[in-house]
Structures are given as C-alpha cells and as structure tokens.
Amino acid sequence: MSKSLSSRTENIAASLTVAIDTLAKQMIADGKDIVSLGAGEPDFFTPDFIKNQAIKAIEENKTRYTSPLGILELRRAISDKLKRENNLNYGENQIIVTSGAKHAIFNSLAALINPGDEVIIPAPYWVTYPELVKWLGGVPVFVTASKEDHFKIKAQALKAACTRKTKAILMNNPCNPTGAVYNKEELESLAKVIVDEDIYCISDEVYEYFCYENDFVSIGTFPGMEDRTIIVNGFSKSFCMTGWRVGYDAAPEPIAKIIGKIQGQATHHPSNIAQYGALAALQMDKMEVQKMAMAFRRRRDYMLGRMEKIVNEKVHAPEGAFYLFVPVSHLYNEKIKGSVELCSYLLENFNLAIVPGAAFGDDSCVRFSYAASDETLQKACDRFEVGIKSLR
C-alpha cells in the first residue's frame, strides 16, 4: 500500500514496561530461567468472593449490553465508596466504568485536550502518561520531582510550569515508579496553585490502599477542587484483578457527559461479568487488601536492605505502591552508559528482567516491582548483586 498510516499514532512510543514483561514471558516460554520484576502485577490471586460473584452473574445471564457508563449498581457502589472512604462527592452519573485505569486516563485526557494544550506531568512518571497526551494532540510538560524532595514536586515548581496553554496536571498518588505519597499539607499547597491557575487535575489513585506511613488523602477533597478534579481508579492492583480490566473515572458532570459520549462511540462498556466482579470487590471487607499491604511493606523492607548494600547508595523508601526506584547512574561505564543498557545487560547475561528508569523520565535509576513472592525477590536480588559486581 502507498497510503501512509497515522503519523500521530506512529510517533508515540510503545510501553516499555509492557514490552519487557512480554519479552520476559516469551523467554520463560522458550525454557529460559527468567526472574522478572518488570510488571506491576500482584502475585496474589483474585479473591474467591469476587470470582464466585462473577460466575453467578454468568449463571444468571447478566450478559447483555448495559449503559456506556457501566452497570448502575457498580456506579452507585463506586459513588458510595468515594464518599465513605475519600470524602469525595461524585454521583452515580458522574462515574464512568472503564476497561482498566489506563483506559480511564485516556478518557480523561480525551475529554480535556485540544491540539497544543499543555499537560503538566511530574517526573518520574508512569510510562503511559506522556504518550497519551501526545497521541491526543497535547504537549506534555515535565516538572522534575527530585530525589532530594523524595520524588514529590513542590507548589512553586508547579506554578512556574503553568502557562496560558496549561490545561491540566496529571498526578499519580501514590506514585509509580517511585512509591512517593503526597501528604495532606503537600496536596493542599498543590491544590491552591491548581485553583489559582484555573487548570484541571487528573488524579490517578489506583494505589490508594497501599500507603505504608500515612493515610491516603485525595487531592479532590480540597477547596475549589471538586469542579476541576477527575479521579482515576481501578480494581487491578488492590483486588488482584489485572486481567479483568475494570477501572473508572469520577468526574465533574460536564466532563462525565463527554467521557460517556466517548465511551458510547468506542468501547461502549467493559465486560459485564468483570463489572459484577468489581461490584463484589466493593462489597467484601478489606481483609485481603490489608494482608496484601502488610506483605508488600515487608517485601519493601527486604528489598531496601538488599539494594542499599548492593548499589552502595541511599535508596528512597517508598511510602506507597509496590515499586523500588534504585539509583544506578554511579555504575555506568563505557559499556553501560544508561539504564536501558544496564537492564539489557542484566537480562541477557543474568536472566533478570527489570525496567530502565529512562522509561519513566529518569535515566539514573531502575525500577523493581516487589509485587512478587519472597522467593522471587530473593532470586532477583541475588542476580542483581552478581550482575552489579561484574561491572566493577
């Protein structure tokens, strides 16, 4: 064919985290002994109560089209959850159930962005954020969250980044890849700038239940934020439902209507069976989630102790999520000039799959996911240690 393909789509980068996870799985299928800490996927199984309710939905023939916004019972349950747990007021018609939180982020950006609009993204960032902004015709503007500031941006830096073209800030709290969690005072200062600059806020809160030091606070709770905040959340991480693909947007009413229109012309709605599973997740107690959080904290502490000895550097202790962002730039040499080369070297020579910090906007680090078994984490640390020693 001589006709060109979509340049807008060709110019976005593929997800490096997905690429590494896919490669690792292929190598395992080929018989290689790969230890992979690339994907942010809990190693626990979906709780039985959720699975059983989804099976029940199938048996009751709840398999027909529903509203593009999602099934009413689930939207009501999400609205109740946001009010009860987060002090957020989003009615059932302001909730849009999506095919995962990634889809919810796409919907949010698609509802807001016109060509040339700027979207502020704290860096390090999740790999998908800037690519979706670019895909939709926007311009990602990065504000560096330094190690010295515990990977969190300050209000002054946010204000300095705002221009007349700024449409929104896209936040991830707790953060992938750094595990940073903004406290109430930090969020309050950011919210004041957001209101003063009259911009929107997309708040990705998918790791909210995994906070180790302080209780989670949503930025949408502060004065003036209710009419400008889109909450993104989902069920993949907290309820071990990664393959079920259920997330949601909670948005101010005018934005929710636009997102509903987008979804009505695109995916229509996620699988009803998965939605009934998500409804069950909101109905069950949080015992399983709390057990996971305790396991992740213990694993975090193990990884911190091992990594600081291996790299001989201070490693930021994540306050949330389940990732460790490890500084490695002092290990670079003529052969290993950056995080991509280091991760390739470790995979090719030591069968260890981790993600280069370059994917997240910080080439000085690499990311480990500790959402894996104790045995897997020990193997990963052992291989990383041998690999790093080989560079010295």
GROMACS .gro file of C-alpha atoms in nm:
model
  392
    1MET     CA    1   0.000   0.000   0.000
    2SER     CA    2   0.120   0.353  -0.077
    3LYS     CA    3  -0.113   0.530   0.165
    4SER     CA    4   0.057   0.641   0.486
    5LEU     CA    5  -0.054   0.528   0.828
    6SER     CA    6  -0.145   0.754   1.119
    7SER     CA    7   0.162   0.968   1.193
    8ARG     CA    8   0.008   1.069   1.525
    9THR     CA    9  -0.001   0.704   1.629
   10GLU     CA   10   0.331   0.610   1.472
   11ASN     CA   11   0.505   0.884   1.669
   12ILE     CA   12   0.408   0.761   2.015
   13ALA     CA   13   0.638   0.518   2.193
   14ALA     CA   14   0.536   0.167   2.283
   15SER     CA   15   0.507   0.091   2.654
   16LEU     CA   16   0.849  -0.025   2.771
   17THR     CA   17   0.707  -0.193   3.081
   18VAL     CA   18   0.469  -0.396   2.864
   19ALA     CA   19   0.749  -0.474   2.618
   20ILE     CA   20   0.983  -0.601   2.891
   21ASP     CA   21   0.712  -0.810   3.055
   22THR     CA   22   0.615  -0.958   2.717
   23LEU     CA   23   0.978  -1.038   2.636
   24ALA     CA   24   1.034  -1.198   2.977
   25LYS     CA   25   0.724  -1.415   2.937
   26GLN     CA   26   0.838  -1.521   2.590
   27MET     CA   27   1.182  -1.613   2.723
   28ILE     CA   28   1.021  -1.817   3.001
   29ALA     CA   29   0.803  -1.991   2.741
   30ASP     CA   30   1.121  -2.068   2.548
   31GLY     CA   31   1.257  -2.252   2.851
   32LYS     CA   32   1.485  -1.985   2.999
   33ASP     CA   33   1.508  -1.934   3.376
   34ILE     CA   34   1.400  -1.570   3.388
   35VAL     CA   35   1.327  -1.379   3.707
   36SER     CA   36   1.101  -1.087   3.617
   37LEU     CA   37   1.022  -0.789   3.838
   38GLY     CA   38   0.911  -0.577   3.545
   39ALA     CA   39   0.532  -0.583   3.563
   40GLY     CA   40   0.331  -0.412   3.836
   41GLU     CA   41   0.108  -0.712   3.893
   42PRO     CA   42   0.032  -0.856   4.240
   43ASP     CA   43   0.132  -1.220   4.273
   44PHE     CA   44  -0.184  -1.296   4.472
   45PHE     CA   45  -0.494  -1.449   4.313
   46THR     CA   46  -0.829  -1.272   4.275
   47PRO     CA   47  -1.028  -1.337   4.598
   48ASP     CA   48  -1.279  -1.622   4.575
   49PHE     CA   49  -1.576  -1.399   4.664
   50ILE     CA   50  -1.512  -1.186   4.355
   51LYS     CA   51  -1.472  -1.489   4.130
   52ASN     CA   52  -1.786  -1.653   4.266
   53GLN     CA   53  -1.998  -1.342   4.214
   54ALA     CA   54  -1.877  -1.315   3.855
   55ILE     CA   55  -1.965  -1.682   3.798
   56LYS     CA   56  -2.307  -1.615   3.948
   57ALA     CA   57  -2.357  -1.325   3.707
   58ILE     CA   58  -2.289  -1.560   3.415
   59GLU     CA   59  -2.529  -1.820   3.552
   60GLU     CA   60  -2.796  -1.552   3.592
   61ASN     CA   61  -2.744  -1.448   3.228
   62LYS     CA   62  -2.630  -1.094   3.311
   63THR     CA   63  -2.457  -1.083   2.976
   64ARG     CA   64  -2.643  -0.818   2.776
   65TYR     CA   65  -2.549  -0.461   2.685
   66THR     CA   66  -2.569  -0.207   2.963
   67SER     CA   67  -2.519   0.171   2.975
   68PRO     CA   68  -2.193   0.304   2.827
   69LEU     CA   69  -2.129   0.442   3.177
   70GLY     CA   70  -2.135   0.092   3.327
   71ILE     CA   71  -2.389  -0.105   3.531
   72LEU     CA   72  -2.588   0.113   3.767
   73GLU     CA   73  -2.523  -0.100   4.078
   74LEU     CA   74  -2.146  -0.069   4.031
   75ARG     CA   75  -2.158   0.306   3.970
   76ARG     CA   76  -2.364   0.352   4.285
   77ALA     CA   77  -2.119   0.139   4.482
   78ILE     CA   78  -1.825   0.344   4.350
   79SER     CA   79  -2.004   0.668   4.438
   80ASP     CA   80  -2.068   0.537   4.791
   81LYS     CA   81  -1.706   0.422   4.824
   82LEU     CA   82  -1.571   0.763   4.721
   83LYS     CA   83  -1.794   0.938   4.973
   84ARG     CA   84  -1.730   0.693   5.257
   85GLU     CA   85  -1.357   0.640   5.216
   86ASN     CA   86  -1.233   0.954   5.039
   87ASN     CA   87  -1.482   1.230   5.131
   88LEU     CA   88  -1.548   1.288   4.758
   89ASN     CA   89  -1.893   1.372   4.620
   90TYR     CA   90  -1.943   1.217   4.277
   91GLY     CA   91  -2.295   1.098   4.193
   92GLU     CA   92  -2.369   0.780   4.002
   93ASN     CA   93  -2.399   0.975   3.674
   94GLN     CA   94  -2.052   1.118   3.729
   95ILE     CA   95  -1.896   0.770   3.736
   96ILE     CA   96  -1.783   0.601   3.413
   97VAL     CA   97  -1.669   0.239   3.438
   98THR     CA   98  -1.377   0.171   3.205
   99SER     CA   99  -1.163  -0.114   3.074
  100GLY     CA  100  -0.895  -0.058   3.337
  101ALA     CA  101  -0.744   0.257   3.487
  102LYS     CA  102  -0.527   0.311   3.177
  103HIS     CA  103  -0.846   0.343   2.974
  104ALA     CA  104  -0.983   0.586   3.235
  105ILE     CA  105  -0.675   0.805   3.190
  106PHE     CA  106  -0.723   0.802   2.814
  107ASN     CA  107  -1.088   0.903   2.857
  108SER     CA  108  -0.993   1.189   3.090
  109LEU     CA  109  -0.735   1.331   2.852
  110ALA     CA  110  -0.961   1.283   2.550
  111ALA     CA  111  -1.231   1.487   2.724
  112LEU     CA  112  -0.994   1.775   2.805
  113ILE     CA  113  -0.727   1.815   2.539
  114ASN     CA  114  -0.736   2.036   2.233
  115PRO     CA  115  -0.435   2.047   1.996
  116GLY     CA  116  -0.149   2.237   2.161
  117ASP     CA  117  -0.286   2.218   2.516
  118GLU     CA  118  -0.016   2.158   2.775
  119VAL     CA  119  -0.048   1.891   3.043
  120ILE     CA  120   0.191   1.907   3.338
  121ILE     CA  121   0.333   1.570   3.441
  122PRO     CA  122   0.555   1.527   3.750
  123ALA     CA  123   0.864   1.324   3.661
  124PRO     CA  124   0.943   1.041   3.719
  125TYR     CA  125   0.609   0.941   3.569
  126TRP     CA  126   0.422   0.630   3.461
  127VAL     CA  127   0.527   0.549   3.105
  128THR     CA  128   0.179   0.587   2.953
  129TYR     CA  129   0.109   0.945   3.062
  130PRO     CA  130   0.315   1.148   2.812
  131GLU     CA  131   0.241   0.915   2.522
  132LEU     CA  132  -0.136   0.951   2.566
  133VAL     CA  133  -0.102   1.330   2.592
  134LYS     CA  134   0.095   1.338   2.266
  135TRP     CA  135  -0.139   1.095   2.095
  136LEU     CA  136  -0.434   1.325   2.167
  137GLY     CA  137  -0.254   1.632   2.032
  138GLY     CA  138  -0.139   1.776   2.364
  139VAL     CA  139   0.206   1.875   2.485
  140PRO     CA  140   0.349   1.703   2.795
  141VAL     CA  141   0.534   1.945   3.025
  142PHE     CA  142   0.755   1.771   3.279
  143VAL     CA  143   0.824   1.904   3.628
  144THR     CA  144   1.108   1.716   3.795
  145ALA     CA  145   1.040   1.563   4.134
  146SER     CA  146   1.392   1.529   4.270
  147LYS     CA  147   1.534   1.261   4.496
  148GLU     CA  148   1.614   1.534   4.750
  149ASP     CA  149   1.242   1.617   4.765
  150HIS     CA  150   1.151   1.247   4.797
  151PHE     CA  151   1.028   1.243   4.435
  152LYS     CA  152   0.750   1.495   4.502
  153ILE     CA  153   0.703   1.829   4.325
  154LYS     CA  154   0.657   2.150   4.519
  155ALA     CA  155   0.386   2.411   4.468
  156GLN     CA  156   0.637   2.670   4.348
  157ALA     CA  157   0.759   2.439   4.072
  158LEU     CA  158   0.403   2.366   3.962
  159LYS     CA  159   0.320   2.736   3.946
  160ALA     CA  160   0.635   2.810   3.747
  161ALA     CA  161   0.541   2.545   3.490
  162CYS     CA  162   0.193   2.687   3.426
  163THR     CA  163   0.137   2.896   3.112
  164ARG     CA  164  -0.170   3.025   2.931
  165LYS     CA  165  -0.169   2.693   2.739
  166THR     CA  166  -0.177   2.474   3.050
  167LYS     CA  167  -0.495   2.266   3.059
  168ALA     CA  168  -0.429   2.018   3.338
  169ILE     CA  169  -0.189   1.841   3.568
  170LEU     CA  170  -0.177   1.461   3.561
  171MET     CA  171  -0.079   1.324   3.901
  172ASN     CA  172  -0.015   0.974   4.031
  173ASN     CA  173  -0.051   0.941   4.408
  174PRO     CA  174   0.087   0.701   4.534
  175CYS     CA  175   0.336   0.711   4.251
  176ASN     CA  176   0.457   0.453   4.003
  177PRO     CA  177   0.761   0.422   3.975
  178THR     CA  178   0.892   0.595   4.290
  179GLY     CA  179   0.641   0.500   4.560
  180ALA     CA  180   0.613   0.866   4.664
  181VAL     CA  181   0.296   0.963   4.854
  182TYR     CA  182   0.188   1.325   4.897
  183ASN     CA  183   0.066   1.413   5.246
  184LYS     CA  184  -0.223   1.645   5.329
  185GLU     CA  185  -0.013   1.960   5.355
  186GLU     CA  186   0.170   1.895   5.028
  187LEU     CA  187  -0.156   1.828   4.844
  188GLU     CA  188  -0.317   2.139   4.992
  189SER     CA  189  -0.037   2.359   4.857
  190LEU     CA  190  -0.061   2.199   4.511
  191ALA     CA  191  -0.440   2.232   4.511
  192LYS     CA  192  -0.414   2.605   4.580
  193VAL     CA  193  -0.196   2.651   4.271
  194ILE     CA  194  -0.430   2.438   4.060
  195VAL     CA  195  -0.727   2.653   4.164
  196ASP     CA  196  -0.538   2.981   4.126
  197GLU     CA  197  -0.415   2.886   3.778
  198ASP     CA  198  -0.762   2.760   3.682
  199ILE     CA  199  -0.650   2.423   3.546
  200TYR     CA  200  -0.787   2.072   3.572
  201CYS     CA  201  -0.639   1.788   3.774
  202ILE     CA  202  -0.641   1.422   3.674
  203SER     CA  203  -0.558   1.227   3.988
  204ASP     CA  204  -0.457   0.864   3.932
  205GLU     CA  205  -0.521   0.699   4.270
  206VAL     CA  206  -0.502   0.333   4.172
  207TYR     CA  207  -0.253   0.251   4.454
  208GLU     CA  208  -0.451   0.425   4.730
  209TYR     CA  209  -0.478   0.118   4.954
  210PHE     CA  210  -0.102   0.067   4.958
  211CYS     CA  211   0.021   0.352   5.178
  212TYR     CA  212   0.275   0.246   5.441
  213GLU     CA  213   0.335   0.555   5.652
  214ASN     CA  214   0.026   0.778   5.645
  215ASP     CA  215  -0.340   0.752   5.550
  216PHE     CA  216  -0.420   0.826   5.186
  217VAL     CA  217  -0.569   1.168   5.105
  218SER     CA  218  -0.725   1.259   4.769
  219ILE     CA  219  -0.639   1.596   4.617
  220GLY     CA  220  -1.004   1.629   4.516
  221THR     CA  221  -1.107   1.700   4.876
  222PHE     CA  222  -0.951   2.047   4.896
  223PRO     CA  223  -1.142   2.376   4.845
  224GLY     CA  224  -1.214   2.456   4.481
  225MET     CA  225  -1.107   2.113   4.353
  226GLU     CA  226  -1.446   1.944   4.324
  227ASP     CA  227  -1.532   2.107   3.990
  228ARG     CA  228  -1.190   2.051   3.834
  229THR     CA  229  -1.072   1.707   3.950
  230ILE     CA  230  -1.110   1.380   3.761
  231ILE     CA  231  -1.041   1.082   3.984
  232VAL     CA  232  -0.896   0.774   3.814
  233ASN     CA  233  -0.900   0.443   3.998
  234GLY     CA  234  -0.947   0.073   3.936
  235PHE     CA  235  -0.953  -0.281   4.069
  236SER     CA  236  -0.640  -0.433   3.912
  237LYS     CA  237  -0.392  -0.365   4.191
  238SER     CA  238  -0.597  -0.360   4.510
  239PHE     CA  239  -0.810  -0.664   4.432
  240CYS     CA  240  -0.567  -0.864   4.212
  241MET     CA  241  -0.790  -0.819   3.908
  242THR     CA  242  -0.534  -0.714   3.646
  243GLY     CA  243  -0.678  -0.937   3.375
  244TRP     CA  244  -1.038  -0.842   3.450
  245ARG     CA  245  -0.977  -0.489   3.312
  246VAL     CA  246  -1.206  -0.271   3.524
  247GLY     CA  247  -1.134   0.087   3.625
  248TYR     CA  248  -1.331   0.409   3.646
  249ASP     CA  249  -1.340   0.784   3.603
  250ALA     CA  250  -1.517   1.003   3.859
  251ALA     CA  251  -1.555   1.345   3.701
  252PRO     CA  252  -1.736   1.679   3.725
  253GLU     CA  253  -2.071   1.645   3.548
  254PRO     CA  254  -1.986   1.828   3.222
  255ILE     CA  255  -1.671   1.617   3.181
  256ALA     CA  256  -1.852   1.296   3.276
  257LYS     CA  257  -2.104   1.360   2.996
  258ILE     CA  258  -1.823   1.396   2.742
  259ILE     CA  259  -1.649   1.082   2.866
  260GLY     CA  260  -1.980   0.894   2.843
  261LYS     CA  261  -2.014   1.010   2.483
  262ILE     CA  262  -1.658   0.898   2.404
  263GLN     CA  263  -1.720   0.557   2.554
  264GLY     CA  264  -2.054   0.520   2.377
  265GLN     CA  265  -1.873   0.552   2.044
  266ALA     CA  266  -1.568   0.346   2.140
  267THR     CA  267  -1.575   0.053   2.381
  268HIS     CA  268  -1.939   0.107   2.492
  269HIS     CA  269  -1.868  -0.052   2.833
  270PRO     CA  270  -1.638  -0.312   2.992
  271SER     CA  271  -1.743  -0.676   3.019
  272ASN     CA  272  -2.049  -0.708   3.237
  273ILE     CA  273  -1.901  -1.015   3.405
  274ALA     CA  274  -1.591  -0.818   3.506
  275GLN     CA  275  -1.815  -0.535   3.632
  276TYR     CA  276  -2.005  -0.773   3.859
  277GLY     CA  277  -1.669  -0.893   3.986
  278ALA     CA  278  -1.576  -0.532   4.062
  279LEU     CA  279  -1.907  -0.482   4.241
  280ALA     CA  280  -1.823  -0.782   4.460
  281ALA     CA  281  -1.482  -0.629   4.535
  282LEU     CA  282  -1.653  -0.320   4.677
  283GLN     CA  283  -1.894  -0.532   4.882
  284MET     CA  284  -1.633  -0.751   5.052
  285ASP     CA  285  -1.434  -0.647   5.359
  286LYS     CA  286  -1.081  -0.516   5.317
  287MET     CA  287  -0.911  -0.804   5.498
  288GLU     CA  288  -0.749  -0.941   5.181
  289VAL     CA  289  -0.632  -0.594   5.078
  290GLN     CA  290  -0.486  -0.530   5.422
  291LYS     CA  291  -0.300  -0.862   5.411
  292MET     CA  292  -0.150  -0.765   5.076
  293ALA     CA  293  -0.046  -0.425   5.207
  294MET     CA  294   0.130  -0.589   5.501
  295ALA     CA  295   0.307  -0.832   5.268
  296PHE     CA  296   0.417  -0.550   5.037
  297ARG     CA  297   0.554  -0.349   5.328
  298ARG     CA  298   0.756  -0.647   5.448
  299ARG     CA  299   0.885  -0.707   5.096
  300ARG     CA  300   0.968  -0.338   5.059
  301ASP     CA  301   1.184  -0.352   5.371
  302TYR     CA  302   1.364  -0.662   5.245
  303MET     CA  303   1.432  -0.504   4.906
  304LEU     CA  304   1.553  -0.180   5.062
  305GLY     CA  305   1.803  -0.360   5.280
  306ARG     CA  306   1.939  -0.568   4.993
  307MET     CA  307   1.951  -0.287   4.737
  308GLU     CA  308   2.133  -0.032   4.953
  309LYS     CA  309   2.408  -0.285   5.017
  310ILE     CA  310   2.432  -0.386   4.650
  311VAL     CA  311   2.447  -0.037   4.496
  312ASN     CA  312   2.616   0.122   4.799
  313GLU     CA  313   2.380   0.420   4.772
  314LYS     CA  314   2.084   0.552   4.969
  315VAL     CA  315   1.761   0.420   4.815
  316HIS     CA  316   1.437   0.614   4.860
  317ALA     CA  317   1.199   0.417   5.083
  318PRO     CA  318   0.861   0.405   4.903
  319GLU     CA  319   0.574   0.539   5.112
  320GLY     CA  320   0.324   0.358   4.890
  321ALA     CA  321   0.257   0.140   4.583
  322PHE     CA  322   0.493  -0.158   4.533
  323TYR     CA  323   0.794  -0.033   4.342
  324LEU     CA  324   1.155   0.041   4.432
  325PHE     CA  325   1.333   0.307   4.226
  326VAL     CA  326   1.702   0.228   4.266
  327PRO     CA  327   1.983   0.475   4.177
  328VAL     CA  328   2.240   0.317   3.944
  329SER     CA  329   2.399   0.601   3.747
  330HIS     CA  330   2.722   0.572   3.951
  331LEU     CA  331   2.763   0.224   3.800
  332TYR     CA  332   2.761   0.339   3.438
  333ASN     CA  333   3.079   0.296   3.232
  334GLU     CA  334   3.195   0.282   2.871
  335LYS     CA  335   2.986  -0.030   2.808
  336ILE     CA  336   2.685   0.054   3.024
  337LYS     CA  337   2.600   0.417   2.950
  338GLY     CA  338   2.246   0.432   3.081
  339SER     CA  339   1.955   0.247   3.241
  340VAL     CA  340   1.843   0.085   2.914
  341GLU     CA  341   2.187  -0.066   2.857
  342LEU     CA  342   2.205  -0.182   3.218
  343CYS     CA  343   1.870  -0.358   3.205
  344SER     CA  344   1.957  -0.520   2.871
  345TYR     CA  345   2.287  -0.638   3.019
  346LEU     CA  346   2.115  -0.790   3.323
  347LEU     CA  347   1.851  -0.965   3.113
  348GLU     CA  348   2.094  -1.104   2.855
  349ASN     CA  349   2.362  -1.215   3.098
  350PHE     CA  350   2.186  -1.282   3.430
  351ASN     CA  351   1.826  -1.360   3.327
  352LEU     CA  352   1.687  -1.070   3.534
  353ALA     CA  353   1.409  -0.852   3.392
  354ILE     CA  354   1.364  -0.505   3.545
  355VAL     CA  355   1.262  -0.172   3.390
  356PRO     CA  356   1.503   0.110   3.300
  357GLY     CA  357   1.437   0.444   3.465
  358ALA     CA  358   1.458   0.608   3.121
  359ALA     CA  359   1.109   0.473   3.057
  360PHE     CA  360   0.984   0.688   3.346
  361GLY     CA  361   1.182   1.001   3.262
  362ASP     CA  362   1.479   0.937   3.494
  363ASP     CA  363   1.774   0.757   3.336
  364SER     CA  364   1.966   0.749   3.666
  365CYS     CA  365   1.752   0.471   3.818
  366VAL     CA  366   1.596   0.132   3.750
  367ARG     CA  367   1.259   0.009   3.875
  368PHE     CA  368   1.193  -0.312   4.062
  369SER     CA  369   0.838  -0.430   4.128
  370TYR     CA  370   0.817  -0.611   4.461
  371ALA     CA  371   0.467  -0.744   4.390
  372ALA     CA  372   0.624  -1.090   4.375
  373SER     CA  373   0.685  -1.383   4.606
  374ASP     CA  374   0.960  -1.378   4.868
  375GLU     CA  375   1.146  -1.647   4.676
  376THR     CA  376   1.131  -1.447   4.353
  377LEU     CA  377   1.252  -1.131   4.525
  378GLN     CA  378   1.546  -1.315   4.680
  379LYS     CA  379   1.643  -1.462   4.342
  380ALA     CA  380   1.613  -1.120   4.179
  381CYS     CA  381   1.834  -0.955   4.441
  382ASP     CA  382   2.092  -1.234   4.413
  383ARG     CA  383   2.109  -1.199   4.036
  384PHE     CA  384   2.121  -0.821   4.055
  385GLU     CA  385   2.407  -0.843   4.305
  386VAL     CA  386   2.610  -1.073   4.083
  387GLY     CA  387   2.536  -0.858   3.780
  388ILE     CA  388   2.642  -0.536   3.952
  389LYS     CA  389   2.961  -0.694   4.086
  390SER     CA  390   3.052  -0.794   3.733
  391LEU     CA  391   3.056  -0.425   3.635
  392ARG     CA  392   3.311  -0.326   3.899
   0.00000   0.00000   0.00000
